[in-house]
Amino acid sequence: MLFKVEMVVKLPVDMPVSQSDALKKTERELAQQLQASGKWRHLWRIAGQYANVSIFDVESNEELHQLLMSLPLYPYMAMDVTALCRHPSSIRDADL
Ligand SMILES: O=C(O)C[C@H]1C=CC(=O)O1
């Protein structure tokens, strides 16, 4: 099942740099693992924002929910989730 997820990161301004750096590092490691697994298909920065547009390929709504809640930055992100399906005019295979 494919989902578009927009994530806007809002770290507290008073968060110590050491803490935010550690969070970003563990987030990057998990994001790269999930990309390698095929579950996190696309990860794009929204130009001009501390935000991204991502495409996830997961087995269920519940798996997506658990995956997103497991992200280290989850407590500091606002997320917008949209379910996707194939477009009849797409020339791309379903596996993106
Ligand atoms: O930077 C972001 O967009 C937030 C989050 C998503 C992947 C990652 O490494 O950090």
Short mmCIF file of C-alpha atoms and ligand atoms in Angstrom, two decimals, residues 7 9 24 27-28 31 40 43 45 50-52 73 77, ligand 1:
data_model
loop_
_atom_site.label_atom_id
_atom_site.label_comp_id
_atom_site.label_asym_id
_atom_site.label_seq_id
_atom_site.Cartn_x
_atom_site.Cartn_y
_atom_site.Cartn_z
CA MET A 7 6.58 15.80 7.62
CA VAL A 9 9.91 19.27 11.71
CA LYS A 24 18.83 13.77 13.78
CA GLU A 27 16.56 9.51 12.55
CA ARG A 28 18.92 9.51 9.57
CA ALA A 31 15.43 6.51 7.55
CA TRP A 40 10.58 4.28 2.53
CA LEU A 43 12.42 11.07 0.68
CA ARG A 45 13.31 17.90 1.07
CA TYR A 50 12.60 21.94 7.40
CA ALA A 51 10.14 19.47 5.95
CA ASN A 52 9.96 16.52 3.57
CA LEU A 73 11.81 12.89 15.52
CA MET A 77 6.99 16.50 13.57
O1 LIG B 1 14.80 15.95 7.90
C1 LIG B 1 13.60 15.58 7.83
O2 LIG B 1 12.87 15.79 6.83
C2 LIG B 1 12.98 14.83 9.02
C3 LIG B 1 13.43 13.40 9.09
C4 LIG B 1 13.14 12.56 7.92
C5 LIG B 1 14.26 11.87 7.59
C6 LIG B 1 15.31 12.34 8.38
O3 LIG B 1 16.48 11.97 8.31
O4 LIG B 1 14.88 13.33 9.21
#
